[in-house]
PDB file of C-alpha atoms in Angstrom:
ATOM      1  CA  THR A 994     130.619  95.987  94.624  1.00 34.00           C
ATOM      2  CA  MET A 995     127.015  94.924  94.626  1.00 38.00           C
ATOM      3  CA  GLN A 996     126.081  91.720  92.870  1.00 38.00           C
ATOM      4  CA  SER A 997     122.642  92.324  91.426  1.00 39.00           C
ATOM      5  CA  SER A 998     121.137  92.799  87.984  1.00 39.00           C
ATOM      6  CA  GLY A 999     124.306  93.515  86.069  1.00 39.00           C
ATOM      7  CA  HIS A1000     124.919  97.080  87.223  1.00 43.00           C
ATOM      8  CA  ARG A1001     127.857  98.278  89.274  1.00 43.00           C
ATOM      9  CA  PHE A1002     127.620  99.814  92.705  1.00 46.00           C
ATOM     10  CA  ARG A1003     130.476 102.136  93.622  1.00 47.00           C
ATOM     11  CA  ASP A1004     131.213 103.214  97.167  1.00 44.00           C
ATOM     12  CA  VAL A1005     133.831 105.931  97.511  1.00 41.00           C
ATOM     13  CA  GLU A1006     135.003 104.656 100.893  1.00 37.00           C
ATOM     14  CA  HIS A1007     134.255 100.987 100.105  1.00 36.00           C
ATOM     15  CA  HIS A1008     131.984 100.555 103.090  1.00 39.00           C
ATOM     16  CA  PRO A1009     129.643  97.551 103.054  1.00 38.00           C
ATOM     17  CA  LEU A1010     125.952  97.840 102.300  1.00 40.00           C
ATOM     18  CA  LEU A1011     123.319  97.483 104.936  1.00 39.00           C
ATOM     19  CA  ALA A1012     123.472  94.214 106.795  1.00 38.00           C
ATOM     20  CA  ASP A1013     121.199  91.456 105.607  1.00 37.00           C
ATOM     21  CA  ASN A1014     118.959  91.846 108.626  1.00 38.00           C
ATOM     22  CA  ASP A1015     118.485  95.577 107.983  1.00 40.00           C
ATOM     23  CA  THR A1016     115.436  96.473 105.954  1.00 41.00           C
ATOM     24  CA  TYR A1017     114.374  99.601 104.169  1.00 43.00           C
ATOM     25  CA  ASP A1018     110.815 100.444 103.179  1.00 46.00           C
ATOM     26  CA  SER A1019     110.928 103.443 100.844  1.00 44.00           C
ATOM     27  CA  SER A1020     107.181 104.050 100.958  1.00 44.00           C
ATOM     28  CA  SER A1021     106.982 104.062 104.754  1.00 43.00           C
ATOM     29  CA  SER A1022     110.128 106.198 104.992  1.00 47.00           C
ATOM     30  CA  GLU A1023     108.704 108.846 102.684  1.00 46.00           C
ATOM     31  CA  ALA A1024     105.387 108.774 104.559  1.00 45.00           C
ATOM     32  CA  ASP A1025     107.149 109.184 107.906  1.00 47.00           C
ATOM     33  CA  MET A1026     109.172 112.082 106.508  1.00 48.00           C
ATOM     34  CA  ALA A1027     105.993 113.844 105.381  1.00 48.00           C
ATOM     35  CA  GLU A1028     104.644 113.668 108.933  1.00 50.00           C
ATOM     36  CA  ARG A1029     107.703 115.189 110.543  1.00 65.00           C
ATOM     37  CA  VAL A1030     108.841 118.752 111.057  1.00 76.00           C
ATOM     38  CA  TRP A1031     112.331 119.237 109.658  1.00 89.00           C
ATOM     39  CA  PHE A1032     114.690 120.746 112.200  1.00 91.00           C
ATOM     40  CA  ILE A1033     118.462 120.488 112.593  1.00 92.00           C
ATOM     41  CA  ARG A1034     119.615 120.089 116.183  1.00 91.00           C
ATOM     42  CA  ASP A1035     122.906 121.930 115.789  1.00 93.00           C
ATOM     43  CA  GLY A1036     123.993 124.177 118.658  1.00 93.00           C
ATOM     44  CA  CYS A1037     125.837 126.742 116.539  1.00 95.00           C
ATOM     45  CA  GLY A1038     123.003 126.912 114.004  1.00 94.00           C
ATOM     46  CA  MET A1039     120.323 127.376 116.668  1.00 96.00           C
ATOM     47  CA  VAL A1040     122.322 130.192 118.301  1.00 97.00           C
ATOM     48  CA  CYS A1041     122.782 131.916 114.921  1.00 96.00           C
ATOM     49  CA  ALA A1042     119.075 131.527 114.097  1.00 96.00           C
ATOM     50  CA  ILE A1043     118.055 133.038 117.448  1.00 97.00           C
ATOM     51  CA  MET A1044     120.549 135.883 116.944  1.00 97.00           C
ATOM     52  CA  THR A1045     119.009 136.603 113.542  1.00 96.00           C
ATOM     53  CA  TRP A1046     115.566 137.006 115.097  1.00 97.00           C
ATOM     54  CA  LEU A1047     116.898 139.138 117.971  1.00 97.00           C
ATOM     55  CA  LEU A1048     118.716 141.462 115.561  1.00 97.00           C
ATOM     56  CA  VAL A1049     115.577 141.928 113.461  1.00 97.00           C
ATOM     57  CA  VAL A1050     113.532 142.579 116.618  1.00 97.00           C
ATOM     58  CA  TYR A1051     116.148 145.104 117.787  1.00 97.00           C
ATOM     59  CA  ALA A1052     116.012 146.914 114.449  1.00 97.00           C
ATOM     60  CA  ASP A1053     112.221 146.986 114.616  1.00 96.00           C
ATOM     61  CA  PHE A1054     112.352 148.388 118.165  1.00 96.00           C
ATOM     62  CA  VAL A1055     114.738 151.222 117.241  1.00 95.00           C
ATOM     63  CA  VAL A1056     112.862 152.103 114.059  1.00 95.00           C
ATOM     64  CA  THR A1057     109.438 152.058 115.735  1.00 94.00           C
ATOM     65  CA  PHE A1058     110.049 153.467 119.210  1.00 93.00           C
ATOM     66  CA  VAL A1059     113.140 155.638 118.723  1.00 90.00           C
ATOM     67  CA  MET A1060     112.527 157.119 115.284  1.00 91.00           C
ATOM     68  CA  LEU A1061     108.927 156.818 114.089  1.00 91.00           C
ATOM     69  CA  LEU A1062     106.592 157.118 117.093  1.00 89.00           C
ATOM     70  CA  PRO A1063     108.204 160.359 118.423  1.00 86.00           C
ATOM     71  CA  SER A1064     107.985 161.919 114.940  1.00 85.00           C
ATOM     72  CA  LYS A1065     105.577 164.810 114.491  1.00 84.00           C
ATOM     73  CA  ASP A1066     104.876 163.795 110.890  1.00 87.00           C
ATOM     74  CA  PHE A1067     101.964 161.361 111.221  1.00 90.00           C
ATOM     75  CA  TRP A1068     101.959 159.980 107.679  1.00 93.00           C
ATOM     76  CA  TYR A1069     105.750 159.660 107.628  1.00 93.00           C
ATOM     77  CA  SER A1070     105.527 157.470 110.727  1.00 93.00           C
ATOM     78  CA  VAL A1071     102.575 155.392 109.497  1.00 95.00           C
ATOM     79  CA  ILE A1072     103.880 154.714 105.997  1.00 96.00           C
ATOM     80  CA  ASN A1073     107.417 153.850 107.100  1.00 96.00           C
ATOM     81  CA  GLY A1074     106.194 151.889 110.109  1.00 96.00           C
ATOM     82  CA  VAL A1075     103.846 149.716 108.053  1.00 97.00           C
ATOM     83  CA  LEU A1076     106.451 149.200 105.325  1.00 97.00           C
ATOM     84  CA  PHE A1077     109.267 148.289 107.708  1.00 97.00           C
ATOM     85  CA  ASN A1078     107.151 145.910 109.781  1.00 97.00           C
ATOM     86  CA  CYS A1079     105.724 144.192 106.696  1.00 97.00           C
ATOM     87  CA  LEU A1080     109.241 143.624 105.356  1.00 97.00           C
ATOM     88  CA  ALA A1081     110.339 142.339 108.773  1.00 97.00           C
ATOM     89  CA  VAL A1082     107.439 139.841 108.882  1.00 97.00           C
ATOM     90  CA  LEU A1083     108.261 138.652 105.355  1.00 97.00           C
ATOM     91  CA  ALA A1084     111.954 138.297 106.253  1.00 97.00           C
ATOM     92  CA  LEU A1085     111.278 136.288 109.424  1.00 97.00           C
ATOM     93  CA  SER A1086     108.665 134.142 107.658  1.00 96.00           C
ATOM     94  CA  SER A1087     111.187 133.377 104.906  1.00 96.00           C
ATOM     95  CA  HIS A1088     113.739 132.522 107.592  1.00 97.00           C
ATOM     96  CA  LEU A1089     111.329 130.108 109.293  1.00 96.00           C
ATOM     97  CA  ARG A1090     110.406 128.380 106.055  1.00 95.00           C
ATOM     98  CA  THR A1091     114.085 128.026 105.094  1.00 95.00           C
ATOM     99  CA  MET A1092     114.906 126.573 108.506  1.00 95.00           C
ATOM    100  CA  LEU A1093     111.914 124.213 108.819  1.00 93.00           C
ATOM    101  CA  THR A1094     111.704 122.983 105.209  1.00 93.00           C
ATOM    102  CA  ASP A1095     113.356 119.730 104.186  1.00 93.00           C
ATOM    103  CA  PRO A1096     116.053 120.972 101.763  1.00 94.00           C
ATOM    104  CA  GLY A1097     115.856 117.778  99.700  1.00 92.00           C
ATOM    105  CA  ALA A1098     117.262 115.072 101.955  1.00 91.00           C
ATOM    106  CA  VAL A1099     117.829 111.653 100.432  1.00 89.00           C
ATOM    107  CA  PRO A1100     116.164 108.910 102.558  1.00 86.00           C
ATOM    108  CA  LYS A1101     118.637 107.163 104.849  1.00 82.00           C
ATOM    109  CA  GLY A1102     119.483 103.533 104.284  1.00 75.00           C
ATOM    110  CA  ASN A1103     117.912 103.091 100.865  1.00 74.00           C
ATOM    111  CA  ALA A1104     121.013 101.360  99.465  1.00 69.00           C
ATOM    112  CA  THR A1105     119.484  97.888  99.518  1.00 72.00           C
ATOM    113  CA  LYS A1106     119.244  95.197  96.856  1.00 72.00           C
ATOM    114  CA  GLU A1107     115.432  95.474  96.761  1.00 74.00           C
ATOM    115  CA  TYR A1108     115.543  99.222  96.237  1.00 73.00           C
ATOM    116  CA  MET A1109     118.241  98.900  93.558  1.00 71.00           C
ATOM    117  CA  ASP A1110     116.147  96.348  91.684  1.00 71.00           C
ATOM    118  CA  ASN A1111     113.198  98.744  91.736  1.00 73.00           C
ATOM    119  CA  LEU A1112     115.299 101.427  90.034  1.00 70.00           C
ATOM    120  CA  GLN A1113     115.404  99.341  86.826  1.00 69.00           C
ATOM    121  CA  LEU A1114     118.968 100.376  86.035  1.00 70.00           C
ATOM    122  CA  LYS A1115     120.729  99.545  82.815  1.00 70.00           C
ATOM    123  CA  PRO A1116     123.399  96.803  82.906  1.00 70.00           C
ATOM    124  CA  GLY A1117     126.814  98.212  83.753  1.00 66.00           C
ATOM    125  CA  GLU A1118     125.412 101.508  85.101  1.00 67.00           C
ATOM    126  CA  VAL A1119     127.445 102.891  87.996  1.00 72.00           C
ATOM    127  CA  ILE A1120     125.570 103.993  91.108  1.00 75.00           C
ATOM    128  CA  TYR A1121     127.193 105.826  94.003  1.00 79.00           C
ATOM    129  CA  LYS A1122     126.411 105.187  97.635  1.00 80.00           C
ATOM    130  CA  CYS A1123     127.099 107.549 100.514  1.00 83.00           C
ATOM    131  CA  PRO A1124     128.859 105.485 103.200  1.00 82.00           C
ATOM    132  CA  LYS A1125     127.940 107.986 105.907  1.00 84.00           C
ATOM    133  CA  CYS A1126     124.144 107.806 105.625  1.00 82.00           C
ATOM    134  CA  CYS A1127     124.041 104.541 103.618  1.00 80.00           C
ATOM    135  CA  SER A1128     121.918 105.995 100.841  1.00 82.00           C
ATOM    136  CA  ILE A1129     122.120 106.013  97.075  1.00 82.00           C
ATOM    137  CA  LYS A1130     123.329 109.452  96.009  1.00 82.00           C
ATOM    138  CA  PRO A1131     121.350 111.018  93.167  1.00 82.00           C
ATOM    139  CA  GLU A1132     123.180 113.160  90.660  1.00 82.00           C
ATOM    140  CA  ARG A1133     124.223 116.556  92.121  1.00 84.00           C
ATOM    141  CA  ALA A1134     123.569 115.419  95.701  1.00 88.00           C
ATOM    142  CA  HIS A1135     126.183 116.083  98.397  1.00 89.00           C
ATOM    143  CA  HIS A1136     126.534 114.915 101.982  1.00 90.00           C
ATOM    144  CA  CYS A1137     126.257 117.553 104.715  1.00 91.00           C
ATOM    145  CA  SER A1138     128.258 116.725 107.830  1.00 90.00           C
ATOM    146  CA  ILE A1139     126.046 118.982 109.967  1.00 93.00           C
ATOM    147  CA  CYS A1140     122.663 117.744 108.723  1.00 90.00           C
ATOM    148  CA  LYS A1141     124.135 114.221 108.510  1.00 89.00           C
ATOM    149  CA  ARG A1142     122.211 113.652 105.291  1.00 89.00           C
ATOM    150  CA  CYS A1143     122.762 113.733 101.554  1.00 91.00           C
ATOM    151  CA  ILE A1144     121.001 116.806 100.135  1.00 93.00           C
ATOM    152  CA  ARG A1145     119.764 117.094  96.557  1.00 91.00           C
ATOM    153  CA  LYS A1146     121.304 120.088  94.745  1.00 91.00           C
ATOM    154  CA  MET A1147     122.964 121.185  97.961  1.00 92.00           C
ATOM    155  CA  ASP A1148     124.223 124.747  97.597  1.00 92.00           C
ATOM    156  CA  HIS A1149     125.732 125.212 101.060  1.00 92.00           C
ATOM    157  CA  HIS A1150     124.950 124.858 104.755  1.00 94.00           C
ATOM    158  CA  CYS A1151     124.004 128.205 106.293  1.00 94.00           C
ATOM    159  CA  PRO A1152     124.230 128.492 110.111  1.00 95.00           C
ATOM    160  CA  TRP A1153     122.092 131.669 110.049  1.00 95.00           C
ATOM    161  CA  VAL A1154     119.098 129.592 108.948  1.00 96.00           C
ATOM    162  CA  ASN A1155     120.296 126.433 110.754  1.00 96.00           C
ATOM    163  CA  ASN A1156     119.798 124.346 107.638  1.00 96.00           C
ATOM    164  CA  CYS A1157     121.206 123.388 104.281  1.00 95.00           C
ATOM    165  CA  VAL A1158     120.151 125.345 101.231  1.00 95.00           C
ATOM    166  CA  GLY A1159     119.061 122.776  98.693  1.00 93.00           C
ATOM    167  CA  GLU A1160     116.549 121.790  96.074  1.00 91.00           C
ATOM    168  CA  LYS A1161     113.388 122.327  98.141  1.00 92.00           C
ATOM    169  CA  ASN A1162     114.162 125.430 100.220  1.00 94.00           C
ATOM    170  CA  GLN A1163     116.441 127.562  98.029  1.00 94.00           C
ATOM    171  CA  ARG A1164     113.501 129.796  97.095  1.00 95.00           C
ATOM    172  CA  PHE A1165     112.852 130.684 100.733  1.00 96.00           C
ATOM    173  CA  PHE A1166     116.544 131.364 101.339  1.00 96.00           C
ATOM    174  CA  VAL A1167     116.665 133.757  98.371  1.00 97.00           C
ATOM    175  CA  LEU A1168     113.579 135.563  99.736  1.00 97.00           C
ATOM    176  CA  PHE A1169     115.182 135.718 103.195  1.00 97.00           C
ATOM    177  CA  THR A1170     118.325 137.401 101.853  1.00 97.00           C
ATOM    178  CA  MET A1171     116.246 139.780  99.732  1.00 97.00           C
ATOM    179  CA  TYR A1172     113.961 140.927 102.550  1.00 98.00           C
ATOM    180  CA  ILE A1173     116.818 141.284 105.050  1.00 97.00           C
ATOM    181  CA  ALA A1174     118.685 143.432 102.513  1.00 97.00           C
ATOM    182  CA  LEU A1175     115.559 145.575 101.994  1.00 97.00           C
ATOM    183  CA  ILE A1176     114.884 146.186 105.698  1.00 97.00           C
ATOM    184  CA  SER A1177     118.593 146.905 106.249  1.00 97.00           C
ATOM    185  CA  ALA A1178     118.566 149.516 103.488  1.00 97.00           C
ATOM    186  CA  HIS A1179     115.294 150.960 104.830  1.00 97.00           C
ATOM    187  CA  ALA A1180     116.732 151.188 108.362  1.00 97.00           C
ATOM    188  CA  LEU A1181     119.862 152.966 107.101  1.00 97.00           C
ATOM    189  CA  ILE A1182     117.763 155.505 105.171  1.00 96.00           C
ATOM    190  CA  LEU A1183     115.585 156.165 108.240  1.00 95.00           C
ATOM    191  CA  CYS A1184     118.707 156.580 110.392  1.00 93.00           C
ATOM    192  CA  GLY A1185     120.030 159.166 107.955  1.00 93.00           C
ATOM    193  CA  PHE A1186     116.781 161.172 108.094  1.00 91.00           C
ATOM    194  CA  GLN A1187     116.685 160.860 111.886  1.00 89.00           C
ATOM    195  CA  PHE A1188     120.236 162.107 112.394  1.00 88.00           C
ATOM    196  CA  PHE A1189     119.547 165.041 110.089  1.00 87.00           C
ATOM    197  CA  SER A1190     116.313 165.865 111.941  1.00 85.00           C
ATOM    198  CA  CYS A1191     117.939 165.599 115.369  1.00 83.00           C
ATOM    199  CA  VAL A1192     120.925 167.752 114.455  1.00 83.00           C
ATOM    200  CA  ARG A1193     118.675 170.373 112.866  1.00 82.00           C
ATOM    201  CA  GLY A1194     116.456 170.443 115.959  1.00 75.00           C
ATOM    202  CA  GLN A1195     119.473 170.425 118.279  1.00 74.00           C
ATOM    203  CA  TRP A1196     118.263 167.113 119.788  1.00 74.00           C
ATOM    204  CA  THR A1197     115.189 168.707 121.369  1.00 71.00           C
ATOM    205  CA  GLU A1198     112.038 166.561 121.128  1.00 72.00           C
ATOM    206  CA  CYS A1199     113.968 164.338 118.737  1.00 77.00           C
ATOM    207  CA  SER A1200     113.170 161.145 120.606  1.00 78.00           C
ATOM    208  CA  ASP A1201     111.548 159.928 123.788  1.00 78.00           C
ATOM    209  CA  PHE A1202     114.997 158.706 124.834  1.00 81.00           C
ATOM    210  CA  SER A1203     117.850 160.920 125.994  1.00 83.00           C
ATOM    211  CA  PRO A1204     120.260 162.133 123.285  1.00 83.00           C
ATOM    212  CA  PRO A1205     123.155 159.818 124.360  1.00 85.00           C
ATOM    213  CA  VAL A1206     120.891 156.736 124.420  1.00 88.00           C
ATOM    214  CA  THR A1207     119.338 157.699 121.083  1.00 87.00           C
ATOM    215  CA  VAL A1208     122.781 158.111 119.477  1.00 89.00           C
ATOM    216  CA  ILE A1209     124.025 154.758 120.821  1.00 93.00           C
ATOM    217  CA  LEU A1210     120.908 152.894 119.680  1.00 93.00           C
ATOM    218  CA  MET A1211     121.070 154.427 116.216  1.00 92.00           C
ATOM    219  CA  ILE A1212     124.808 153.811 115.814  1.00 95.00           C
ATOM    220  CA  PHE A1213     124.312 150.124 116.626  1.00 96.00           C
ATOM    221  CA  LEU A1214     121.429 150.005 114.153  1.00 96.00           C
ATOM    222  CA  CYS A1215     123.567 151.628 111.450  1.00 96.00           C
ATOM    223  CA  LEU A1216     126.370 149.107 112.004  1.00 97.00           C
ATOM    224  CA  GLU A1217     123.914 146.229 111.952  1.00 96.00           C
ATOM    225  CA  GLY A1218     122.160 147.563 108.867  1.00 96.00           C
ATOM    226  CA  PHE A1219     125.397 148.106 106.957  1.00 97.00           C
ATOM    227  CA  LEU A1220     126.796 144.649 107.774  1.00 96.00           C
ATOM    228  CA  PHE A1221     123.554 142.808 107.014  1.00 96.00           C
ATOM    229  CA  LEU A1222     122.922 144.805 103.843  1.00 97.00           C
ATOM    230  CA  THR A1223     126.390 144.003 102.531  1.00 97.00           C
ATOM    231  CA  PHE A1224     126.230 140.314 103.443  1.00 96.00           C
ATOM    232  CA  THR A1225     122.682 139.585 102.263  1.00 96.00           C
ATOM    233  CA  ALA A1226     122.941 141.663  99.072  1.00 97.00           C
ATOM    234  CA  VAL A1227     126.072 139.743  98.045  1.00 96.00           C
ATOM    235  CA  MET A1228     124.437 136.434  98.977  1.00 96.00           C
ATOM    236  CA  PHE A1229     121.255 137.337  97.087  1.00 96.00           C
ATOM    237  CA  GLY A1230     123.254 138.186  93.969  1.00 95.00           C
ATOM    238  CA  THR A1231     125.283 134.975  94.281  1.00 94.00           C
ATOM    239  CA  GLN A1232     122.136 132.878  94.619  1.00 94.00           C
ATOM    240  CA  ILE A1233     120.443 134.462  91.595  1.00 93.00           C
ATOM    241  CA  HIS A1234     123.625 133.976  89.563  1.00 91.00           C
ATOM    242  CA  SER A1235     123.797 130.303  90.599  1.00 89.00           C
ATOM    243  CA  ILE A1236     120.133 129.721  89.739  1.00 90.00           C
ATOM    244  CA  CYS A1237     120.462 131.373  86.335  1.00 88.00           C
ATOM    245  CA  ASN A1238     123.582 129.293  85.573  1.00 85.00           C
ATOM    246  CA  ASP A1239     121.993 126.120  87.018  1.00 83.00           C
ATOM    247  CA  GLU A1240     125.050 125.588  89.194  1.00 85.00           C
ATOM    248  CA  THR A1241     125.270 125.240  92.982  1.00 85.00           C
ATOM    249  CA  GLU A1242     127.938 126.924  95.070  1.00 86.00           C
ATOM    250  CA  ILE A1243     129.569 123.565  95.830  1.00 85.00           C
ATOM    251  CA  GLU A1244     129.723 122.707  92.130  1.00 80.00           C
ATOM    252  CA  ARG A1245     131.237 126.112  91.379  1.00 82.00           C
ATOM    253  CA  LEU A1246     133.884 125.847  94.115  1.00 82.00           C
ATOM    254  CA  LYS A1247     134.817 122.304  93.062  1.00 77.00           C
ATOM    255  CA  SER A1248     134.810 123.343  89.390  1.00 74.00           C
ATOM    256  CA  GLU A1249     132.688 120.303  88.608  1.00 69.00           C
ATOM    257  CA  LYS A1250     132.018 119.766  84.938  1.00 71.00           C
ATOM    258  CA  PRO A1251     128.260 119.548  84.393  1.00 66.00           C
ATOM    259  CA  THR A1252     127.084 116.039  83.512  1.00 66.00           C
ATOM    260  CA  TRP A1253     123.508 117.323  83.404  1.00 64.00           C
ATOM    261  CA  GLU A1254     121.784 119.447  80.788  1.00 68.00           C
ATOM    262  CA  ARG A1255     121.828 122.987  82.112  1.00 70.00           C
ATOM    263  CA  ARG A1256     118.566 124.906  82.114  1.00 71.00           C
ATOM    264  CA  LEU A1257     118.229 128.266  80.444  1.00 71.00           C
ATOM    265  CA  ARG A1258     118.161 131.273  82.764  1.00 73.00           C
ATOM    266  CA  TRP A1259     114.396 131.667  82.978  1.00 81.00           C
ATOM    267  CA  GLU A1260     113.930 127.908  83.144  1.00 84.00           C
ATOM    268  CA  GLY A1261     116.233 127.837  86.165  1.00 82.00           C
ATOM    269  CA  MET A1262     114.325 130.639  87.866  1.00 87.00           C
ATOM    270  CA  LYS A1263     110.980 128.958  87.184  1.00 86.00           C
ATOM    271  CA  SER A1264     112.227 125.632  88.511  1.00 86.00           C
ATOM    272  CA  VAL A1265     113.260 127.241  91.832  1.00 88.00           C
ATOM    273  CA  PHE A1266     110.418 129.728  92.298  1.00 89.00           C
ATOM    274  CA  GLY A1267     107.705 127.688  90.580  1.00 84.00           C
ATOM    275  CA  GLY A1268     105.708 128.522  87.468  1.00 79.00           C
ATOM    276  CA  GLN A1269     105.560 131.732  85.498  1.00 83.00           C
ATOM    277  CA  PRO A1270     106.731 135.035  87.088  1.00 83.00           C
ATOM    278  CA  SER A1271     104.104 136.330  89.516  1.00 85.00           C
ATOM    279  CA  LEU A1272     103.715 137.819  92.992  1.00 87.00           C
ATOM    280  CA  LEU A1273     103.814 134.254  94.346  1.00 87.00           C
ATOM    281  CA  TRP A1274     107.554 134.288  93.645  1.00 89.00           C
ATOM    282  CA  ILE A1275     108.125 136.801  96.450  1.00 91.00           C
ATOM    283  CA  ASN A1276     105.504 135.347  98.820  1.00 91.00           C
ATOM    284  CA  PRO A1277     107.097 133.128 101.518  1.00 93.00           C
ATOM    285  CA  PHE A1278     103.617 131.906 102.529  1.00 89.00           C
ATOM    286  CA  ALA A1279     102.909 130.367  99.106  1.00 83.00           C
ATOM    287  CA  GLY A1280     102.410 126.620  99.409  1.00 77.00           C
ATOM    288  CA  PHE A1281     102.093 126.734 103.198  1.00 75.00           C
ATOM    289  CA  ARG A1282      99.288 124.475 104.396  1.00 70.00           C
ATOM    290  CA  ILE A1283      98.252 125.196 107.958  1.00 66.00           C
ATOM    291  CA  ARG A1284      95.801 122.282 107.852  1.00 58.00           C
ATOM    292  CA  GLN A1285      98.667 119.781 107.570  1.00 60.00           C
ATOM    293  CA  LEU A1286     100.431 121.463 110.485  1.00 57.00           C
ATOM    294  CA  LEU A1287      97.298 121.124 112.645  1.00 56.00           C
ATOM    295  CA  LEU A1288      96.936 117.469 111.665  1.00 56.00           C
ATOM    296  CA  ARG A1289     100.515 116.818 112.739  1.00 53.00           C
ATOM    297  CA  ALA A1290      99.800 118.456 116.090  1.00 48.00           C
ATOM    298  CA  LYS A1291      96.745 116.192 116.606  1.00 51.00           C
ATOM    299  CA  LYS A1292      98.884 113.130 115.927  1.00 50.00           C
ATOM    300  CA  GLY A1293     101.039 113.825 118.946  1.00 42.00           C
ATOM    301  CA  GLY A1294     102.970 116.920 118.061  1.00 41.00           C
ATOM    302  CA  PRO A1295     105.826 117.584 115.651  1.00 40.00           C
ATOM    303  CA  GLU A1296     108.887 115.378 115.577  1.00 40.00           C
ATOM    304  CA  PHE A1297     112.442 116.281 114.783  1.00 46.00           C
ATOM    305  CA  SER A1298     113.291 114.647 111.480  1.00 46.00           C
ATOM    306  CA  VAL A1299     117.032 114.933 112.011  1.00 49.00           C
TER     307      VAL A1299
END
């Protein structure tokens, strides 16, 4: 229990607060956070993130060099090549922004008497502290054991993006699942046309690769496309459902009764994607400021924030 201005301080594990000689400066902490590049140093997550990129690159290689470039139909190759590569760039950009965006981490060590006094809490109000990162937990925040931080509106931790999906990066994660589902569906459609074309032409001039190699490459692409389409389409639908219901996956699994006022469906979508419906909703580059990135580089390079 914290003896301050009449409010109660509840710690689930009854750990003590910061020691008296520990200090916390919220303004400097937030400023330092703004100057850092968010990145989770988790071995499993980094391997999964690299695998995601390699699988997209593999799909792009098969589509471009096995199916489209050998095609005799010029416009078929150009249109599908441009479309597939644009979707791949959007998918990988969404992946990067999900991985490198702070998902809404609560500053570490802000559970101090000075900080509590600044909150101007009502007498008797109960505040919860996370004993693991020694921070005051806002409503709907949960602690991630992998990120080692409390995350605002944490939905889940996804190893494929090596990050938590939370308040500040959920939009990019939704775009990532959407674009991966689209390129997977596109690759499966192209594989279907290619198999039909090769069988009709009896595998002559079907590809620059030999028939056995072409078949193996396309079978692997079909398996990859089917698995990723199924996984990302389900995840995309789950995320949209959660946003519209203003409920995170953790809250749904724990069957937590909402203590907050739930937003209406469109209000939930606008809060995640920002503003009125527009093309900016599906643009992973929206809000990206390259100038800030260059300034960070001039100050000695990016730092790992976690």
